[in-house]
mmCIF file of C-alpha atoms in Angstrom:
data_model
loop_
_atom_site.group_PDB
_atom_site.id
_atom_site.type_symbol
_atom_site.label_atom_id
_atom_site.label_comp_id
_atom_site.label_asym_id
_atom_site.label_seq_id
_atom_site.Cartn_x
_atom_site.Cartn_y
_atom_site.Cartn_z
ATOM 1 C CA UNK A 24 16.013 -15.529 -4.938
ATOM 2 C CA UNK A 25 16.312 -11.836 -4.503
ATOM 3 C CA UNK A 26 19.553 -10.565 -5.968
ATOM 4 C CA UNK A 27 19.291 -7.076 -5.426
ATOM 5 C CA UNK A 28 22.097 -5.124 -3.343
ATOM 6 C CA UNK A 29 21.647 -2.060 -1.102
ATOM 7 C CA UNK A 30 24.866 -0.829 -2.532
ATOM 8 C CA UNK A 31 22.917 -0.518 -5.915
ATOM 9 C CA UNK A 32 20.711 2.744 -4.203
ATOM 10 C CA UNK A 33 22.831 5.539 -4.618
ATOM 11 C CA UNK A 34 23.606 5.409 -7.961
ATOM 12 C CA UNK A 35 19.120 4.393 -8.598
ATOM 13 C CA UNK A 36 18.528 7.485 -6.180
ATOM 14 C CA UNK A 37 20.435 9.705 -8.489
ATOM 15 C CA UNK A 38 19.121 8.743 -11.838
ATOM 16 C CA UNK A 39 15.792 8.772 -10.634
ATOM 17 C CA UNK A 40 14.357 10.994 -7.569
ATOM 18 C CA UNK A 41 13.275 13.761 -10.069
ATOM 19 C CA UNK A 42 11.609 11.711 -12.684
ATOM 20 C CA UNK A 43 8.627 11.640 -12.999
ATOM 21 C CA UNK A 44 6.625 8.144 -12.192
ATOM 22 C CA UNK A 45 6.341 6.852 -15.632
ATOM 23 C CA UNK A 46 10.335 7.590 -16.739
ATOM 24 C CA UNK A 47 11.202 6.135 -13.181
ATOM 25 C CA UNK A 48 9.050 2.724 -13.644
ATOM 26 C CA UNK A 49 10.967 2.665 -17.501
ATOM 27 C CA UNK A 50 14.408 3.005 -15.561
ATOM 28 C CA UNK A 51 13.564 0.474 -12.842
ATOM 29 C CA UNK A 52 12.089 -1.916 -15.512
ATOM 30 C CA UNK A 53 14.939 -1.373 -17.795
ATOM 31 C CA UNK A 54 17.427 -2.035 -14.716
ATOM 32 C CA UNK A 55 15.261 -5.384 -13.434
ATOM 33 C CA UNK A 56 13.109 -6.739 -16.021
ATOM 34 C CA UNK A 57 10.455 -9.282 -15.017
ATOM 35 C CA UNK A 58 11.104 -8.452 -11.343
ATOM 36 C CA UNK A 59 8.627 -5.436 -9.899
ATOM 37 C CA UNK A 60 6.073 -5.869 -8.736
ATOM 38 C CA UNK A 61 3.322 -3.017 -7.195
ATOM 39 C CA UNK A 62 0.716 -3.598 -3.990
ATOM 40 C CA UNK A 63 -2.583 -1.893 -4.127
ATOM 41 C CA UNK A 64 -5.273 -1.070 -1.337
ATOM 42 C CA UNK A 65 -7.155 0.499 -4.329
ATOM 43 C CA UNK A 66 -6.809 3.566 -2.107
ATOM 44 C CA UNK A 67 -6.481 7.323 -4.490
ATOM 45 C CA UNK A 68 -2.925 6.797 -4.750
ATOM 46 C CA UNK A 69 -2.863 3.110 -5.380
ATOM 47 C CA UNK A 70 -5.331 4.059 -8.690
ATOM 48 C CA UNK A 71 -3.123 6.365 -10.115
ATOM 49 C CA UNK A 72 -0.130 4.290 -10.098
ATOM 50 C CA UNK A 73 -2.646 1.412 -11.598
ATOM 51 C CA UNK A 74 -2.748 3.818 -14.663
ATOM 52 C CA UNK A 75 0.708 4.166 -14.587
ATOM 53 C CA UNK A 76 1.676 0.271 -14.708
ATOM 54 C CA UNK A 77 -1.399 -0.782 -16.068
ATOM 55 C CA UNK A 78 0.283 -1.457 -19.799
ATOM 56 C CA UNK A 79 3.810 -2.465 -18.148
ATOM 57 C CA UNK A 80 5.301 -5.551 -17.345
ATOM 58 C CA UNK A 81 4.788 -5.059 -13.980
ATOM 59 C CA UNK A 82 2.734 -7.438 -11.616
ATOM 60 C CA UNK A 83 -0.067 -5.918 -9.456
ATOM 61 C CA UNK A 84 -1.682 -7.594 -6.176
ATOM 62 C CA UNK A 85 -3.773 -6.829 -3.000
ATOM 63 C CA UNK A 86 -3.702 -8.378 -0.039
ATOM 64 C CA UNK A 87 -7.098 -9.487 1.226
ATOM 65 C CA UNK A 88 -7.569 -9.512 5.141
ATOM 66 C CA UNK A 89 -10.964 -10.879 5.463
ATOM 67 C CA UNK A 90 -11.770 -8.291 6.983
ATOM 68 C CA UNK A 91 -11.886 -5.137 4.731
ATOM 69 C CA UNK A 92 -14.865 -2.950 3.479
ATOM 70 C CA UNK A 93 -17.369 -3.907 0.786
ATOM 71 C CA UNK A 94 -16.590 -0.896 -1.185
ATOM 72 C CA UNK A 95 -12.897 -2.351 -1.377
ATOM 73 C CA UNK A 96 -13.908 -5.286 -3.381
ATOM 74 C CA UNK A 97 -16.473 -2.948 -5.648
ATOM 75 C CA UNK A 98 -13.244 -0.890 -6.415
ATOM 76 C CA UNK A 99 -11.579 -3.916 -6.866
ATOM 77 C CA UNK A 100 -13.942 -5.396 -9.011
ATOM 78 C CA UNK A 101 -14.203 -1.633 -11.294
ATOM 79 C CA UNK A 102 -10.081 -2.099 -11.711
ATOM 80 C CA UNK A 103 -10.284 -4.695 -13.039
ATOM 81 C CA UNK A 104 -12.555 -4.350 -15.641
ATOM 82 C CA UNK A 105 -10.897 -0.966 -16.113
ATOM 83 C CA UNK A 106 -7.296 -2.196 -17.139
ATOM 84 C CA UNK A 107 -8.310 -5.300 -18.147
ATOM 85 C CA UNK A 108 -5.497 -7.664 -16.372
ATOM 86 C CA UNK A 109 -5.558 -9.654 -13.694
ATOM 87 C CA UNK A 110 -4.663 -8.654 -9.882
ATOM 88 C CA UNK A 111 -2.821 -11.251 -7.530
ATOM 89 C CA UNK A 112 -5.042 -11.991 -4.651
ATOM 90 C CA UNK A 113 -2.971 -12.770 -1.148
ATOM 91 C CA UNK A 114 -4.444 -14.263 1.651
ATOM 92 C CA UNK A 115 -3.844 -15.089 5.718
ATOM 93 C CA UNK A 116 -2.879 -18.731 6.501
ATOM 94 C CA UNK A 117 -5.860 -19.571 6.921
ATOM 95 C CA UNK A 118 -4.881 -22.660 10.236
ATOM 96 C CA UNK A 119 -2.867 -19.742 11.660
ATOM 97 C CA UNK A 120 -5.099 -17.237 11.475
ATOM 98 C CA UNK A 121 -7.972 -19.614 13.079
ATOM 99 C CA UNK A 122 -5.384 -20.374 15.773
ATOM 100 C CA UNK A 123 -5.572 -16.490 16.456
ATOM 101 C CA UNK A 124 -9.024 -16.024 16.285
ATOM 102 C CA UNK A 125 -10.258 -18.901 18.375
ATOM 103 C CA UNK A 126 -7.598 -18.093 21.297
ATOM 104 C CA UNK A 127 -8.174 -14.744 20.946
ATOM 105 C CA UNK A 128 -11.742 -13.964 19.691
ATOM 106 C CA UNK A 129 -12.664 -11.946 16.481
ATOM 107 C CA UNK A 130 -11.634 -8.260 17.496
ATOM 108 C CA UNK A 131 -8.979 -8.904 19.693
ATOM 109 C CA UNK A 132 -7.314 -5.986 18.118
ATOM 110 C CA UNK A 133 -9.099 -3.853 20.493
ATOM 111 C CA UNK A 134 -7.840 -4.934 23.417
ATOM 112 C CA UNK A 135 -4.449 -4.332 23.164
ATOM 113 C CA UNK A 136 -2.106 -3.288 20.877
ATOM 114 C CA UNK A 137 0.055 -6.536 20.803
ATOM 115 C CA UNK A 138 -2.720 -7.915 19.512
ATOM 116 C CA UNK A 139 -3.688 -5.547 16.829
ATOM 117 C CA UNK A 140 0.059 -6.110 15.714
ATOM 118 C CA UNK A 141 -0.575 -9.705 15.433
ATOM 119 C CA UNK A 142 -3.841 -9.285 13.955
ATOM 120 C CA UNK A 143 -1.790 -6.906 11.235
ATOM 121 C CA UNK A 144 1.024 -9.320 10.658
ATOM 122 C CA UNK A 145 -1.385 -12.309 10.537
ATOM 123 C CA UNK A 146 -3.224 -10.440 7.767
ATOM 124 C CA UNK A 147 -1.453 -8.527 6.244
ATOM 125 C CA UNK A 148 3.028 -8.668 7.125
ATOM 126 C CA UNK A 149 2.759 -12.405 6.350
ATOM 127 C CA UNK A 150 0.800 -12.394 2.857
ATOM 128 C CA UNK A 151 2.783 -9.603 1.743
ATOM 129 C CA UNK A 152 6.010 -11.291 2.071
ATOM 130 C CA UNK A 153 5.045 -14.288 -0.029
ATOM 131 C CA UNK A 154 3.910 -11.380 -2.466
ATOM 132 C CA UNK A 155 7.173 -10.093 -2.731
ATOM 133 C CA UNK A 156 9.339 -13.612 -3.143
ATOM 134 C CA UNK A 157 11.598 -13.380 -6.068
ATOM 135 C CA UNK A 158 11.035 -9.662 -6.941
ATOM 136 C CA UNK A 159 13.499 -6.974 -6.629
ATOM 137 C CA UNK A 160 11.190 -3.634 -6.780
ATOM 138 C CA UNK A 161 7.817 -2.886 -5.014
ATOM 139 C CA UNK A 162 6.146 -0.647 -5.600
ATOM 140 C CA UNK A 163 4.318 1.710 -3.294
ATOM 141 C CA UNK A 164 1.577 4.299 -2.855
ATOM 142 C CA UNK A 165 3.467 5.785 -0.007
ATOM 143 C CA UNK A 166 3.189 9.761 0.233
ATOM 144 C CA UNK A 167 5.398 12.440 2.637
ATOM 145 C CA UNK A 168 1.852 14.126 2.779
ATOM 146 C CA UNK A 169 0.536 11.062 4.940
ATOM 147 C CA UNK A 170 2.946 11.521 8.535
ATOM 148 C CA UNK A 171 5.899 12.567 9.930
ATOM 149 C CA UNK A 172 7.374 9.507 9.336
ATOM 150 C CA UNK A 173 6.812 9.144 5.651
ATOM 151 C CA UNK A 174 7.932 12.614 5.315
ATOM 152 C CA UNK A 175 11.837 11.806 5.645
ATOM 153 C CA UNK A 176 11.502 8.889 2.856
ATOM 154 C CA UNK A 177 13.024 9.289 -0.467
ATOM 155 C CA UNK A 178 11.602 7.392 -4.036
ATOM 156 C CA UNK A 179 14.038 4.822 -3.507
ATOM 157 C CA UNK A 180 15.005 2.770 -0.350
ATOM 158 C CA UNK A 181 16.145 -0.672 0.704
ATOM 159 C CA UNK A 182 13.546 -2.511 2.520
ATOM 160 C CA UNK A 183 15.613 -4.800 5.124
ATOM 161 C CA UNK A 184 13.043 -7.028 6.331
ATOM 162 C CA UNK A 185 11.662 -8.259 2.760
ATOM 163 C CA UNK A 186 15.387 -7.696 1.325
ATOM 164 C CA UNK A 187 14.115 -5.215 -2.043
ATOM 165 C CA UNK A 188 14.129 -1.843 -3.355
ATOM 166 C CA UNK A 189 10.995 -0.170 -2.836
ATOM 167 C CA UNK A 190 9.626 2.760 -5.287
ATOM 168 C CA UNK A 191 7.346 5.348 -4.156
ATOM 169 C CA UNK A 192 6.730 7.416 -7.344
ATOM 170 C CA UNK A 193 4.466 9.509 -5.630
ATOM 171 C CA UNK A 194 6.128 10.578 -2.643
ATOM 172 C CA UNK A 195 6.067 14.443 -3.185
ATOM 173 C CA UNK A 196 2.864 14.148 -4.384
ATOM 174 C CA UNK A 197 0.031 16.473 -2.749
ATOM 175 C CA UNK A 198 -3.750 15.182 -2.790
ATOM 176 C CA UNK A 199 -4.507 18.141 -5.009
ATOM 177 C CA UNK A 200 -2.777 16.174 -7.455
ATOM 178 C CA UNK A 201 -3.801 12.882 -6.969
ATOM 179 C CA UNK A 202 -7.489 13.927 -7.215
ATOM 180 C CA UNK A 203 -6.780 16.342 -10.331
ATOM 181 C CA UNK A 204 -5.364 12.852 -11.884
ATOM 182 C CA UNK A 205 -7.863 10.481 -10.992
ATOM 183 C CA UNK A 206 -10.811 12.832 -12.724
ATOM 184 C CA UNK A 207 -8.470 14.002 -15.722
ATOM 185 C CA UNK A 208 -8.028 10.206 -16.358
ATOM 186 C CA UNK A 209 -11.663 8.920 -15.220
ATOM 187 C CA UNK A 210 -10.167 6.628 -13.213
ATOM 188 C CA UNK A 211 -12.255 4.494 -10.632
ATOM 189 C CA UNK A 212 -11.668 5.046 -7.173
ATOM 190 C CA UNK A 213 -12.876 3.891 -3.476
ATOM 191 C CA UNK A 214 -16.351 5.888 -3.302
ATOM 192 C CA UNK A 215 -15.194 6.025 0.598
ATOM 193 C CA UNK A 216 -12.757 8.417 0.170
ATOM 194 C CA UNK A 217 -16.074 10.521 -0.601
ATOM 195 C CA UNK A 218 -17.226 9.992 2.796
ATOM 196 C CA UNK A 219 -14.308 11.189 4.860
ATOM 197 C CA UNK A 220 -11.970 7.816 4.997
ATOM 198 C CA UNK A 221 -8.782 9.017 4.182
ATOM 199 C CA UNK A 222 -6.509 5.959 5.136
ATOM 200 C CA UNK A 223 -8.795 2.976 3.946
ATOM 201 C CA UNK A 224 -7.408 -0.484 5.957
ATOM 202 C CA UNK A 225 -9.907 -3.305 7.728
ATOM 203 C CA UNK A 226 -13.494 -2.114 8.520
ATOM 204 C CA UNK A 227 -12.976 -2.320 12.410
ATOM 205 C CA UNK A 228 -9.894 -0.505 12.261
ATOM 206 C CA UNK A 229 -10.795 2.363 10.145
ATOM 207 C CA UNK A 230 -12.952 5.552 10.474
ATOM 208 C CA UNK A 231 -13.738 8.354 8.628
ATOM 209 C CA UNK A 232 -11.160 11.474 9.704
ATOM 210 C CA UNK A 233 -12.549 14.256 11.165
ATOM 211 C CA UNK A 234 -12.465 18.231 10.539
ATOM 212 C CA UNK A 235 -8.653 19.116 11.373
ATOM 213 C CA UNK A 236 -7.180 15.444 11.894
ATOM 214 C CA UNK A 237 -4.210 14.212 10.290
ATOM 215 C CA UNK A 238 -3.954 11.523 7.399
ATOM 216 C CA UNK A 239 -3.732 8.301 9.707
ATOM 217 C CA UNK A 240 -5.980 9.422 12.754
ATOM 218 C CA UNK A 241 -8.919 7.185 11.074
ATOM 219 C CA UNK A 242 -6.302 4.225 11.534
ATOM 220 C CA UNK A 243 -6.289 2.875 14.919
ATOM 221 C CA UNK A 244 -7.871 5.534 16.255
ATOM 222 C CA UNK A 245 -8.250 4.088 19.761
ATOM 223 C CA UNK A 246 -4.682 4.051 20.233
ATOM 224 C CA UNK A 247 -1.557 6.686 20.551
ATOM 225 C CA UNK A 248 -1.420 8.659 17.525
ATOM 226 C CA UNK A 249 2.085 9.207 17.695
ATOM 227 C CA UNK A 250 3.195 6.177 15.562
ATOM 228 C CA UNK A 251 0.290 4.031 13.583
ATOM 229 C CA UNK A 252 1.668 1.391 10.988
ATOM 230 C CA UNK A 253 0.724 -2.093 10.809
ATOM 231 C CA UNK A 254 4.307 -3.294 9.633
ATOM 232 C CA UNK A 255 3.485 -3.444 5.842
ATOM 233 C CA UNK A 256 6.202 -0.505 6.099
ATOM 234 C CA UNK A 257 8.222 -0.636 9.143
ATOM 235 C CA UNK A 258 11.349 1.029 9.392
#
């Protein structure tokens, strides 16, 4: 069972928000050993913090929708081979999610945005919370670059709904640097991110972003732009 405290932030926040990502994984895994764990979409930000954990003890996992892009699993596939470990696989309950699909048909998600939340949470909040059982840290590609929103983070917070610190050793991270990183390194990456997707999620749900657009207006583009998450991160 998770142990960790919200009191314990201030003191984390402190030692930490101006390290960079490898000292602040060493002070996290000094602080909980055995317990972080990191979730990767394989998106540009998600490889670079692969390189950082990579030789860590530090578990890494993905959360498989069913429903995502081809070029997902190739990346997948390319990390894997690249650091040479294994990465957790988490999946929708599979009777609840055929419940949903039968009532509701197979992009529901269009239709309204009640369903496209229960399509996310289905998919994605669900398997993500039986990801994070018995871990105190996760670990997070999360930038201030990608909305308004993300913007007011900091590298540390308590996550009240899963009950654990999360890390974002990125945040103040530009995609300059990310994509400076990823060729310094010769890391593999998501050979969409070529083509214009920005924020990679489910193939329906996701569309290149155009000339002038923000980060997330690929995401959900059908619906108001003022506020697109699919509860992975809500606040």
């Amino acid at each position: 069972m998770n142990t960790v405290l919200p009191g314990v932030l201030p003191d984390l926040l402190q030692t930490i928000e101006h390290c960079g990502p490898d000292e602040g994984l060493n002070i996290l895994l000094q602080r909980f050993p055995g317990a972080l764990t990191f979730s990767t979409s394989f998106s540009y930000e998600d490889q670079v913090i692969t390189h950082f954990v990579a030789d860590k003890p530090v578990t890494i996992f993905t959360l498989d929708t069913g429903r995502l892009f081809s070029e997902v699993y190739t990346t997948w596939s390319a990390t894997r081979e690249w650091i040479g470990r294994d990465i957790e696989a988490y999946y929708p309950d599979a009777e609840i999610l055929k419940e949903f699909v039968s009532a509701e048909g197979p992009d529901a998600f269009y239709r309204s945005v009640e369903n496209r939340k229960k399509c996310c949470h289905i998919r994605k909040v669900v398997p993500l919370q039986k990801a994070l059982q018995n871990k105190s840290v996760w670990i997070t590609g999360l930038r201030a670059e990608h909305s308004p929103d993300r913007g007011n983070l900091t590298v540390l917070e308590w996550d009240a709904a899963n009950h654990i610190i999360k890390y974002h050793p990125l945040l103040h991270w530009d995609t300059g640097q990310v994509k400076e990183y990823i060729r310094k390194h010769h890391i593999p990456y998501n050979i969409l991110h070529d083509r214009g997707y920005v924020s990679i999620g489910c193939a329906p749900c996701t569309r290149p972003v155009k000339e002038g657009e923000n980060f997330r207006a690929g995401r959900w583009w059908w619906e108001d732009s003022s506020r697109k998450e699919c509860g992975l991160h809500a606040r």
